[in-house]
Coordinates of C-alpha atoms in Angstrom, one line a residue:
Chain A
X1 CA 15.4 -34.5 32.7
X2 CA 17.0 -36.3 35.5
X3 CA 20.1 -35.8 33.9
X4 CA 20.0 -32.1 33.6
X5 CA 19.0 -31.8 37.3
X6 CA 21.8 -34.1 38.2
X7 CA 24.3 -31.9 35.8
X8 CA 23.0 -28.5 37.4
X9 CA 23.3 -30.1 41.0
X10 CA 26.9 -31.4 40.4
X11 CA 28.1 -28.0 38.7
X12 CA 30.5 -26.3 41.5
X13 CA 28.7 -23.1 43.2
X14 CA 31.5 -21.6 45.1
X15 CA 33.4 -20.7 42.2
X16 CA 31.0 -18.2 40.8
X17 CA 30.9 -15.8 43.7
X18 CA 34.3 -13.9 44.4
X19 CA 35.2 -13.6 47.8
X20 CA 37.3 -10.5 46.7
X21 CA 39.5 -10.7 49.7
X22 CA 42.5 -9.9 47.8
X23 CA 41.1 -6.3 46.8
X24 CA 40.4 -5.9 50.5
X25 CA 44.1 -6.7 51.5
X26 CA 45.0 -4.3 48.6
X27 CA 43.2 -1.5 50.1
X28 CA 44.4 -2.3 53.5
X29 CA 48.0 -2.0 52.4
X30 CA 47.1 1.2 50.8
X31 CA 45.7 2.7 53.9
X32 CA 48.9 1.6 55.8
X33 CA 50.9 3.5 53.5
X34 CA 48.9 6.5 53.6
X35 CA 48.4 6.3 57.5
X36 CA 52.4 5.7 57.7
X37 CA 53.0 8.6 55.3
X38 CA 50.9 11.1 57.4
X39 CA 52.7 10.0 60.7
X40 CA 56.2 10.4 59.1
X41 CA 54.9 13.8 58.0
X42 CA 54.1 15.0 61.7
X43 CA 57.5 13.9 62.4
X44 CA 59.3 16.0 59.8
X45 CA 57.5 18.8 60.4
X46 CA 57.5 18.9 64.2
X47 CA 60.7 17.7 65.1
X48 CA 62.9 17.3 61.9
X49 CA 63.0 13.5 61.9
X50 CA 60.9 10.4 62.1
X51 CA 59.0 10.2 65.4
X52 CA 60.0 8.6 68.5
X53 CA 59.2 4.8 68.3
X54 CA 58.1 5.1 64.5
X55 CA 58.8 1.6 63.4
X56 CA 57.0 -0.1 66.0
X57 CA 53.9 2.1 65.6
X58 CA 54.1 1.0 61.9
X59 CA 54.5 -2.5 62.8
X60 CA 51.9 -2.5 65.3
X61 CA 49.3 -0.9 63.0
X62 CA 50.2 -3.3 60.3
X63 CA 50.1 -6.1 62.5
X64 CA 46.5 -4.9 63.6
X65 CA 45.3 -4.6 59.8
X66 CA 46.7 -8.2 59.1
X67 CA 45.0 -9.6 62.3
X68 CA 41.5 -7.9 60.6
X69 CA 42.3 -9.3 57.4
X70 CA 42.9 -12.6 58.2
X71 CA 39.8 -12.8 60.7
X72 CA 37.5 -11.7 57.9
X73 CA 39.2 -14.2 55.4
X74 CA 38.8 -17.1 58.1
X75 CA 35.5 -16.1 59.4
X76 CA 33.6 -14.2 57.0
X77 CA 35.0 -14.9 53.5
X78 CA 32.4 -13.6 51.6
X79 CA 32.0 -10.2 53.3
X80 CA 32.4 -7.1 51.1
X81 CA 35.6 -5.6 50.6
X82 CA 35.5 -2.0 51.2
X83 CA 34.2 -1.3 54.9
X84 CA 37.3 -2.9 56.6
X85 CA 40.0 -1.0 55.0
X86 CA 37.8 2.2 55.1
X87 CA 37.2 1.8 58.8
X88 CA 41.0 1.1 59.4
X89 CA 42.3 4.0 57.3
X90 CA 40.0 6.3 59.3
X91 CA 41.3 4.8 62.6
X92 CA 44.9 5.0 61.5
X93 CA 44.4 8.9 60.3
X94 CA 42.8 9.6 63.6
X95 CA 45.9 7.9 65.8
X96 CA 47.9 10.4 63.5
X97 CA 46.2 13.4 64.6
X98 CA 46.0 12.4 68.4
X99 CA 49.9 11.7 68.1
X100 CA 50.1 15.2 66.3
X101 CA 47.9 17.0 69.3
X102 CA 50.2 15.0 71.8
X103 CA 53.4 16.7 70.2
X104 CA 51.8 20.2 70.5
X105 CA 50.9 19.5 74.4
X106 CA 54.0 18.3 75.2
X107 CA 55.6 21.4 73.3
X108 CA 53.5 23.8 75.3
X109 CA 54.2 22.0 78.5
X110 CA 57.9 22.4 78.1
X111 CA 57.5 26.2 77.3
X112 CA 55.5 26.7 80.4
X113 CA 57.9 24.6 82.2
X114 CA 55.0 22.5 83.6
X115 CA 55.3 18.5 83.4
X116 CA 54.8 16.9 80.5
X117 CA 51.1 15.4 80.1
X118 CA 50.6 11.6 79.4
X119 CA 50.2 11.3 75.5
X120 CA 46.8 10.0 74.8
X121 CA 47.8 8.2 71.8
X122 CA 49.3 5.3 73.8
X123 CA 45.9 4.7 75.0
X124 CA 44.1 5.1 71.6
X125 CA 46.6 2.8 70.1
X126 CA 45.9 -0.1 72.8
X127 CA 42.0 0.5 72.1
X128 CA 42.6 0.2 68.4
X129 CA 44.6 -3.3 68.7
X130 CA 41.4 -4.3 71.3
X131 CA 38.9 -3.0 68.6
X132 CA 40.4 -5.4 66.2
X133 CA 40.7 -8.1 68.4
X134 CA 36.8 -7.4 69.2
X135 CA 36.1 -7.6 65.8
X136 CA 37.7 -10.9 65.3
X137 CA 35.5 -11.9 68.4
X138 CA 32.3 -10.7 67.3
X139 CA 33.1 -12.7 63.7
X140 CA 34.0 -15.8 65.6
X141 CA 30.9 -15.9 68.2
X142 CA 28.2 -14.5 65.6
X143 CA 28.5 -16.9 63.0
X144 CA 24.9 -16.0 61.9
X145 CA 23.5 -12.6 62.7
X146 CA 19.7 -14.0 62.2
X147 CA 20.7 -16.1 65.7
X148 CA 20.8 -12.3 67.3
X149 CA 17.1 -12.3 66.6
X150 CA 16.4 -14.9 69.3
X151 CA 18.4 -12.2 71.8
X152 CA 15.7 -9.1 71.0
X153 CA 14.5 -8.5 74.8
X154 CA 17.5 -9.6 76.2
X155 CA 19.2 -6.9 74.1
X156 CA 16.4 -4.5 75.4
X157 CA 17.2 -5.3 79.2
X158 CA 21.1 -5.0 78.4
X159 CA 21.1 -1.9 76.3
X160 CA 18.8 -0.1 79.0
X161 CA 20.9 -1.5 81.8
X162 CA 23.9 -0.4 80.2
X163 CA 22.4 3.6 79.6
X164 CA 21.4 3.4 83.2
X165 CA 25.0 2.2 84.5
X166 CA 26.5 5.8 84.7
X167 CA 23.4 6.9 87.1
X168 CA 24.5 4.3 89.8
X169 CA 26.2 6.1 92.9
X170 CA 29.7 5.0 93.2
X171 CA 30.2 3.8 90.0
X172 CA 29.3 6.7 87.6
X173 CA 31.3 9.5 87.2
X174 CA 30.7 13.2 85.7
X175 CA 33.3 14.2 83.4
X176 CA 32.8 17.8 81.6
X177 CA 29.2 18.1 82.8
X178 CA 27.7 15.1 81.3
X179 CA 27.3 11.8 83.7
X180 CA 28.3 9.2 80.7
X181 CA 31.2 7.4 82.3
X182 CA 31.7 4.7 84.6
X183 CA 34.9 4.2 86.3
X184 CA 36.2 1.0 88.0
X185 CA 39.7 1.8 89.6
X186 CA 42.1 3.5 86.9
X187 CA 39.7 2.8 83.9
X188 CA 36.7 4.6 82.5
X189 CA 34.2 3.7 80.0
X190 CA 31.1 5.0 78.4
X191 CA 28.7 2.0 78.4
X192 CA 26.3 4.3 76.3
X193 CA 28.4 3.6 73.2
X194 CA 27.5 0.0 73.7
X195 CA 23.9 0.4 74.4
X196 CA 23.5 1.7 70.9
X197 CA 24.4 -1.8 69.3
X198 CA 22.3 -3.5 71.9
X199 CA 19.4 -1.3 71.2
X200 CA 19.7 -1.7 67.5
X201 CA 19.5 -5.5 68.0
X202 CA 16.5 -5.1 70.1
X203 CA 14.7 -2.9 67.7
X204 CA 15.4 -4.8 64.7
X205 CA 14.0 -7.8 66.3
X206 CA 11.1 -6.1 67.8
X207 CA 10.2 -4.7 64.1
X208 CA 10.6 -7.8 62.5
X209 CA 7.5 -9.2 64.4
X210 CA 5.5 -5.7 64.8
X211 CA 6.0 -4.4 61.7
X212 CA 2.3 -5.1 60.2
X213 CA 0.7 -3.8 62.9
X214 CA 2.8 -0.5 63.0
X215 CA 2.3 0.1 59.2
X216 CA -1.6 0.0 59.7
X217 CA -3.0 3.5 58.5
X218 CA -5.2 5.2 60.7
X219 CA -6.1 8.5 58.8
X220 CA -4.6 11.0 56.9
X221 CA -3.8 14.4 58.1
X222 CA -2.6 16.8 55.4
X223 CA -1.7 14.3 52.7
X224 CA 0.3 12.4 55.4
X225 CA -1.0 8.9 56.5
X226 CA -0.4 8.4 60.1
X227 CA -0.6 5.4 62.3
X228 CA -3.1 4.3 64.8
X229 CA -2.8 6.0 67.9
X230 CA -2.1 2.9 70.2
X231 CA 0.9 2.1 67.9
X232 CA 2.6 5.4 68.9
X233 CA 3.6 3.3 72.2
X234 CA 6.9 2.3 71.4
X235 CA 7.8 6.0 69.3
X236 CA 6.7 7.8 72.6
X237 CA 8.7 5.3 74.8
X238 CA 11.8 6.1 72.7
X239 CA 11.2 9.5 72.7
X240 CA 10.6 9.6 76.4
X241 CA 14.0 7.7 77.1
X242 CA 15.9 9.9 74.9
X243 CA 14.5 12.7 77.0
X244 CA 15.4 10.7 80.2
X245 CA 19.0 10.7 78.8
X246 CA 19.5 14.2 78.2
X247 CA 17.7 15.1 81.4
X248 CA 19.7 12.5 83.7
X249 CA 22.7 12.5 81.8
X250 CA 23.0 15.9 80.3
X251 CA 23.9 14.5 76.9
X252 CA 22.2 15.9 73.9
X253 CA 24.2 13.9 71.2
X254 CA 23.5 10.7 72.8
X255 CA 19.8 11.3 72.9
X256 CA 19.7 12.4 69.4
X257 CA 21.5 9.2 68.3
X258 CA 19.2 7.2 69.6
X259 CA 16.0 8.9 68.7
X260 CA 17.2 9.1 65.1
X261 CA 18.0 5.7 65.1
X262 CA 14.6 4.7 66.0
X263 CA 12.8 6.6 63.9
X264 CA 14.8 5.7 60.9
X265 CA 14.3 1.9 61.6
X266 CA 10.7 2.1 62.1
X267 CA 10.5 4.3 58.9
X268 CA 12.6 1.3 57.1
X269 CA 10.6 -1.4 58.5
X270 CA 7.1 0.2 57.8
X271 CA 7.8 2.2 54.9
X272 CA 5.2 4.9 55.9
X273 CA 6.1 8.3 55.7
X274 CA 4.0 9.2 58.5
X275 CA 6.8 8.1 61.0
X276 CA 9.0 10.6 59.6
X277 CA 7.0 13.2 60.2
X278 CA 5.6 12.3 63.7
X279 CA 9.4 11.9 64.2
X280 CA 10.4 15.4 63.3
X281 CA 7.4 16.7 65.1
X282 CA 8.4 15.0 68.3
X283 CA 12.3 16.3 67.7
X284 CA 10.9 19.9 67.5
X285 CA 8.8 19.5 70.7
X286 CA 11.5 17.9 72.5
X287 CA 14.2 20.5 71.4
X288 CA 11.8 23.4 72.6
X289 CA 11.2 21.4 75.7
X290 CA 14.9 21.2 76.6
X291 CA 15.8 24.5 75.5
X292 CA 12.9 25.7 78.1
X293 CA 13.9 23.5 81.1
X294 CA 17.9 23.3 80.7
X295 CA 20.2 25.7 81.2
X296 CA 23.0 24.1 79.2
X297 CA 21.1 23.1 76.3
X298 CA 19.7 27.1 76.2
X299 CA 23.7 28.1 76.2
X300 CA 24.4 25.9 73.5
X301 CA 21.7 27.6 71.4
X302 CA 22.5 30.6 72.2
X303 CA 26.4 29.7 71.1
X304 CA 25.1 28.5 67.8
X305 CA 23.2 31.5 67.0
X306 CA 25.9 33.8 67.7
X307 CA 29.3 32.3 68.7
X308 CA 31.5 35.4 68.1
X309 CA 29.5 37.1 71.1
X310 CA 30.7 34.4 73.6
X311 CA 34.2 34.3 71.6
X312 CA 36.3 34.5 75.2
X313 CA 33.9 32.5 77.3
X314 CA 31.6 29.4 76.5
X315 CA 31.8 30.1 72.5
X316 CA 35.6 30.1 72.8
X317 CA 35.8 26.3 71.1
X318 CA 33.2 26.8 68.3
X319 CA 35.2 30.1 67.8
X320 CA 38.5 28.6 67.6
X321 CA 37.0 25.8 65.5
X322 CA 36.1 28.2 62.7
X323 CA 39.4 30.1 62.9
X324 CA 41.0 26.7 62.4
X325 CA 38.9 25.8 59.5
X326 CA 39.5 29.3 58.2
X327 CA 43.3 29.1 58.7
X328 CA 43.4 25.5 56.8
X329 CA 41.5 27.1 54.0
X330 CA 41.4 24.9 50.4
X331 CA 44.5 22.9 50.9
X332 CA 45.4 22.8 54.7
X333 CA 48.4 24.0 56.2
X334 CA 49.9 20.4 56.4
X335 CA 50.6 17.8 58.8
X336 CA 51.7 19.2 62.0
X337 CA 52.0 22.7 60.8
X338 CA 48.9 24.4 62.0
X339 CA 47.5 25.3 65.6
X340 CA 44.7 22.7 65.8
X341 CA 45.9 22.8 69.6
X342 CA 43.9 26.0 70.5
X343 CA 40.7 24.2 70.4
X344 CA 39.4 22.8 73.5
X345 CA 38.9 19.2 73.2
X346 CA 40.7 19.1 69.6
X347 CA 41.5 15.2 70.1
X348 CA 37.8 14.2 70.7
X349 CA 35.0 16.5 69.9
X350 CA 36.8 18.7 67.6
X351 CA 39.1 16.1 65.8
X352 CA 37.2 17.1 62.4
X353 CA 38.2 20.7 62.7
X354 CA 42.0 19.5 63.3
X355 CA 41.6 17.9 60.0
X356 CA 40.1 20.7 58.5
X357 CA 42.9 22.8 59.4
X358 CA 45.7 20.8 58.7
X359 CA 44.2 19.1 55.5
X360 CA 42.4 21.7 54.2
X361 CA 38.9 21.9 52.5
X362 CA 40.4 19.3 50.3
X363 CA 41.3 16.7 53.0
X364 CA 38.3 17.0 55.2
X365 CA 36.2 16.3 51.9
X366 CA 38.2 13.0 51.4
X367 CA 37.5 12.0 54.8
X368 CA 33.9 12.8 54.9
X369 CA 33.6 10.7 51.3
X370 CA 35.4 7.8 53.4
X371 CA 32.4 8.2 56.1
X372 CA 29.6 8.2 53.1
X373 CA 31.4 5.0 51.6
X374 CA 31.1 3.3 54.9
X375 CA 27.5 4.2 55.1
X376 CA 26.9 3.3 51.6
X377 CA 28.5 0.1 52.1
X378 CA 26.3 -0.5 55.3
X379 CA 22.8 0.3 53.4
X380 CA 24.1 -1.7 50.5
X381 CA 24.4 -4.6 52.7
X382 CA 20.9 -3.9 54.3
X383 CA 19.3 -3.7 50.6
X384 CA 20.9 -6.9 49.4
X385 CA 20.2 -8.7 53.0
X386 CA 17.4 -11.5 52.2
X387 CA 16.2 -11.8 55.5
X388 CA 14.4 -8.8 57.6
X389 CA 16.0 -8.6 60.7
X390 CA 19.5 -8.3 59.2
X391 CA 18.0 -5.4 56.7
X392 CA 16.7 -3.6 59.8
X393 CA 19.9 -4.0 61.6
X394 CA 22.2 -3.2 58.9
X395 CA 20.2 0.2 58.1
X396 CA 20.1 0.8 62.1
X397 CA 24.1 0.1 62.4
X398 CA 24.7 2.3 59.0
X399 CA 22.3 5.0 60.0
X400 CA 24.1 5.6 63.2
X401 CA 27.4 6.1 61.7
X402 CA 25.7 8.4 59.1
X403 CA 24.0 10.5 61.7
X404 CA 26.9 10.9 64.3
X405 CA 29.3 12.4 61.5
X406 CA 26.4 14.6 60.7
X407 CA 26.0 15.9 64.1
X408 CA 29.8 16.2 64.8
X409 CA 30.6 17.8 61.4
X410 CA 27.4 20.1 61.5
X411 CA 28.5 21.1 65.1
X412 CA 32.0 21.9 64.3
X413 CA 31.1 24.0 61.4
X414 CA 28.3 25.7 63.3
X415 CA 25.7 24.4 61.2
X416 CA 23.5 22.8 64.1
X417 CA 24.0 23.5 67.8
X418 CA 27.2 21.9 69.0
X419 CA 26.8 18.5 70.9
X420 CA 29.3 16.4 72.5
X421 CA 29.8 13.5 70.2
X422 CA 32.7 11.4 69.2
X423 CA 33.4 11.2 65.3
X424 CA 33.4 7.5 64.4
X425 CA 36.6 6.0 64.3
X426 CA 38.9 9.2 64.4
X427 CA 38.0 10.6 67.9
X428 CA 40.2 9.9 71.0
X429 CA 37.9 7.7 72.9
X430 CA 37.9 4.0 73.8
X431 CA 34.7 2.9 74.3
X432 CA 33.6 4.7 71.3
X433 CA 36.2 3.1 69.2
X434 CA 35.6 -0.5 70.0
X435 CA 32.1 0.1 69.5
X436 CA 32.4 1.0 66.1
X437 CA 34.6 -1.9 65.4
X438 CA 31.9 -4.3 66.7
X439 CA 29.2 -2.6 64.5
X440 CA 31.7 -3.0 61.4
X441 CA 32.0 -6.5 62.5
X442 CA 28.1 -7.0 62.6
X443 CA 27.9 -5.4 59.2
X444 CA 30.7 -7.8 57.7
X445 CA 28.8 -10.7 59.1
X446 CA 25.4 -9.5 57.6
X447 CA 27.2 -9.1 54.2
X448 CA 29.1 -12.4 54.6
X449 CA 25.8 -14.5 54.9
X450 CA 24.0 -12.5 52.4
X451 CA 26.7 -12.8 49.7
X452 CA 27.8 -16.4 50.6
X453 CA 26.3 -19.1 48.1
X454 CA 24.5 -21.9 49.4
X455 CA 26.1 -25.1 50.0
X456 CA 26.1 -27.7 47.3
X457 CA 23.9 -30.2 47.3
X458 CA 25.4 -32.8 45.4
X459 CA 22.1 -34.1 43.8
X460 CA 18.7 -34.1 45.1
X461 CA 18.5 -37.8 45.1
X462 CA 21.8 -38.4 47.0
X463 CA 21.1 -35.7 49.5
X464 CA 17.9 -37.2 50.8
X465 CA 19.2 -41.0 50.4
X466 CA 21.9 -41.5 53.0
X467 CA 23.4 -44.4 54.1
X468 CA 22.2 -45.3 57.3
X469 CA 24.8 -46.9 59.9
X470 CA 23.1 -49.2 62.4
Chain B
X1 CA 63.0 19.9 56.5
X2 CA 62.7 22.5 54.0
X3 CA 59.9 24.4 53.3
X4 CA 59.5 23.3 49.7
X5 CA 59.9 19.7 50.7
X6 CA 57.0 20.4 53.5
X7 CA 54.9 21.8 50.6
X8 CA 55.5 18.9 48.1
X9 CA 54.5 16.5 50.9
X10 CA 51.5 18.4 51.9
X11 CA 50.3 18.2 48.6
X12 CA 51.5 15.0 47.8
X13 CA 49.7 13.7 50.9
X14 CA 46.1 15.3 49.6
X15 CA 46.6 13.7 46.1
X16 CA 47.4 10.4 47.6
X17 CA 44.2 10.6 50.0
X18 CA 42.0 11.3 46.7
X19 CA 43.9 8.4 44.9
X20 CA 42.8 6.3 48.0
X21 CA 38.8 7.8 47.5
X22 CA 39.1 6.8 43.7
X23 CA 40.7 3.1 44.2
X24 CA 38.0 2.6 47.0
X25 CA 35.5 3.8 44.4
X26 CA 36.8 1.8 41.5
X27 CA 36.1 -1.4 44.0
X28 CA 32.9 -0.1 44.4
X29 CA 32.1 0.3 40.7
X30 CA 32.0 -3.4 40.4
X31 CA 29.0 -3.6 42.7
X32 CA 27.0 -1.9 40.2
X33 CA 27.2 -4.8 37.7
X34 CA 26.2 -7.3 41.1
X35 CA 23.2 -8.7 39.5
X36 CA 25.7 -10.0 36.5
X37 CA 28.5 -10.8 39.0
X38 CA 26.0 -12.8 40.9
X39 CA 24.9 -15.1 37.9
X40 CA 26.0 -18.3 38.1
X41 CA 29.1 -19.0 35.7
X42 CA 28.8 -21.3 32.5
X43 CA 28.5 -24.7 33.9
X44 CA 31.0 -25.7 31.0
X45 CA 33.9 -25.9 33.3
X46 CA 37.1 -26.9 31.8
X47 CA 37.9 -30.2 32.9
X48 CA 36.4 -32.1 35.7
X49 CA 32.9 -32.3 34.4
X50 CA 31.5 -35.7 33.2
X51 CA 30.8 -35.3 29.4
X52 CA 27.7 -36.6 29.4
X53 CA 26.5 -33.6 32.0
X54 CA 27.8 -30.7 30.4
X55 CA 25.4 -30.5 27.2
X56 CA 21.9 -30.4 28.7
X57 CA 22.5 -26.9 30.6
X58 CA 24.2 -25.2 27.8
X59 CA 20.8 -26.2 25.6
X60 CA 19.0 -24.7 28.6
X61 CA 20.9 -21.6 28.3
X62 CA 20.0 -21.2 24.5
X63 CA 16.3 -22.0 25.7
X64 CA 15.9 -18.5 27.5
X65 CA 15.4 -19.2 31.0
X66 CA 15.8 -16.5 33.7
X67 CA 18.8 -16.4 35.7
X68 CA 17.3 -14.3 39.0
X69 CA 14.2 -14.2 41.2
X70 CA 13.0 -10.8 41.8
X71 CA 10.5 -9.9 44.7
X72 CA 8.2 -7.4 43.1
X73 CA 5.7 -7.1 46.2
X74 CA 5.7 -7.8 50.1
X75 CA 8.1 -7.0 52.9
X76 CA 11.2 -8.1 51.1
X77 CA 10.2 -6.3 47.6
X78 CA 13.2 -5.7 45.7
X79 CA 15.4 -8.3 46.4
X80 CA 17.1 -10.2 44.0
X81 CA 18.1 -14.1 44.3
X82 CA 20.6 -15.2 41.7
X83 CA 19.2 -18.8 40.3
X84 CA 22.3 -20.9 39.9
X85 CA 22.7 -24.6 40.2
X86 CA 21.6 -25.4 43.9
X87 CA 17.9 -25.4 44.5
X88 CA 16.1 -21.9 45.9
X89 CA 14.2 -22.7 48.9
X90 CA 11.5 -20.3 50.3
X91 CA 9.9 -20.3 53.6
X92 CA 10.3 -18.9 57.2
X93 CA 12.8 -21.4 58.1
X94 CA 16.3 -19.2 58.9
X95 CA 17.8 -21.7 56.6
X96 CA 16.1 -20.9 53.6
X97 CA 17.6 -18.9 50.6
X98 CA 14.9 -16.6 50.9
X99 CA 13.5 -16.0 54.3
X100 CA 10.1 -14.7 54.2
X101 CA 8.8 -13.2 57.6
X102 CA 5.1 -13.6 56.6
X103 CA 2.2 -15.0 58.9
X104 CA 0.9 -16.3 55.8
X105 CA 3.9 -18.5 54.5
X106 CA 5.0 -21.6 55.8
X107 CA 8.1 -22.8 57.5
X108 CA 9.2 -24.7 54.4
X109 CA 6.9 -23.2 51.7
X110 CA 8.1 -24.0 48.1
X111 CA 11.5 -24.4 46.6
X112 CA 12.7 -23.6 42.8
X113 CA 15.1 -25.9 41.0
X114 CA 16.4 -26.3 37.4
X115 CA 15.1 -29.3 35.3
X116 CA 15.4 -30.0 31.6
X117 CA 16.7 -26.4 31.1
X118 CA 13.5 -24.9 32.9
X119 CA 12.8 -23.3 36.3
X120 CA 10.4 -25.9 38.1
X121 CA 8.6 -24.8 41.2
X122 CA 7.4 -27.4 43.7
X123 CA 5.2 -26.7 46.6
X124 CA 6.4 -28.2 49.9
X125 CA 2.9 -28.9 51.4
X126 CA 2.4 -25.4 52.5
X127 CA -0.6 -24.3 54.5
X128 CA -1.7 -21.3 52.0
X129 CA -0.3 -22.7 49.0
X130 CA 1.8 -21.4 46.3
X131 CA 0.1 -19.8 43.6
X132 CA 1.5 -19.2 40.1
X133 CA -0.6 -16.6 38.6
X134 CA -4.0 -17.3 39.4
X135 CA -3.8 -21.0 39.9
X136 CA -2.7 -22.8 42.9
X137 CA 0.0 -25.6 42.3
X138 CA -0.4 -29.3 43.2
X139 CA 2.8 -30.8 41.6
X140 CA 6.1 -29.4 40.3
X141 CA 5.4 -26.8 37.7
X142 CA 7.5 -25.2 35.3
X143 CA 7.8 -21.4 36.2
X144 CA 8.2 -19.2 33.1
X145 CA 9.9 -16.0 33.0
X146 CA 7.8 -13.1 34.0
X147 CA 4.8 -15.0 35.6
X148 CA 3.9 -13.8 39.2
X149 CA 4.5 -16.3 41.9
X150 CA 2.6 -16.0 45.0
X151 CA 4.1 -17.3 48.4
X152 CA 2.1 -15.8 51.3
X153 CA 2.2 -12.2 50.8
X154 CA 5.1 -11.9 48.6
X155 CA 4.9 -12.0 44.7
X156 CA 8.0 -12.7 42.9
X157 CA 9.0 -13.2 39.4
X158 CA 11.9 -15.1 37.2
X159 CA 13.8 -12.5 35.3
X160 CA 16.2 -12.7 32.8

């Protein structure tokens, strides 16, 4: 019997779990080729030749991909292989579309005789490189996601502080009617994007310890079991926080993201449908309240109900987006051959409609599928994770991606009222981009810990008996 | 560039984009076989293994012991832990193989290891005990396939 134990313990354990880093590299190369082809296509279609500094851009992006791959290979070798290439591809395609809109803006400035606008793509490329470096840094610093649980309440303080930062006089700036930015010197940053991550860590840590009491059923109303009254505190707190964001920073999208993430994580932690019902109820009440109290929310709803009535003023953006999508049709106009620049904020809030115009329904479905794959990988990581904290954190992060894509895609296609939110990885916007890379890094870390085989113990006897040097 | 070339490029890019989707999905497809993939490879590795040690595990495999531990009740319900060559530890400690966040489980609650072609569960002096079916175990006990093992509020069983 002891021989059998020894034999089992001696067997190499690491050989059985493939790291699958090769597949990741292959997918990354494919993503690089696809993005480079799109960039060349933009050049050929708009100026009869490759874009300026084409090879430099290709080299920088290849370098970014390789750095990300090397970081994962060295620091999270057992992480799942699809998430990184998917994020990289979306980021690359977003860069190409932003470059394409820069070309259109420069051309228009030339026709009007006005000075050429500063290209957005340079900034976005810098943020991309920074995002990849942050991915490596997060993998280096967070060696085990379970350690993050220690910082539950610090995360809460950090998250709320980040949310309140734009309200500080002198530091916060109002851009396009929303007070979401802070500017220090020439740099402006949207701290709410990072607050998302901090609050996800807090919620995961909080729910690990308070899951039990939140799951207690008080009574059944219409076949739905509702939680106890006093356990409603956190949910109401999150609801009030969301309402406060909307009231003071006038941003519907961020409020919806926070509230949605909270309800999803509480639901997953307690497995009680009552929370979903309550969440939906509070969402409706909050929406109605906002509609009553705030003029800009009321305008959004009216535009949503009939954009063509306001086609020349407030509804111009959404109407142009719909025209763009119609112009794209099934197969799109091709890179650089549509008119996505006619939509205001085409590079940030409306980048999905730019993709819809130039790549058509076929292309936008592919892009949405890549998002679906990203979210599925995140949720799969959550299901496979062996500790509750990791499960909840992965669920929260993956759900934020899903909700954000839904709100943006629903907004530009007039399914739901429009809210200004960035499309993950595609939109121009540095703070959102680096926050997304950090979220991917955390998901990679959780999946690495989950899939990593346990260290090989030579044999129980040897492991327990050691030579102690005196 | 000519109109024709641009049209071909446009359609070509869409085709490649979808090839990318399918390529990614083909990598994902292996994930559906995850439990099998995670199962330990045959111990009889070519070379590098002592001849005396390679025979008992092979006999064990024909004896039909399970290959994975499935949590059937409790907060971690649905979790599958592949049973490999290293002992599986269960408890609240963060370095356990299966980390149970449960007030009724001990920090190092129990461990499951392979011996003589069977899985053996050993209680690590836990406060509330490790229960195999309806009995509290007091010494290393053989863990048969399909018999519920209760740790705190979690119930798990070995499956093939």
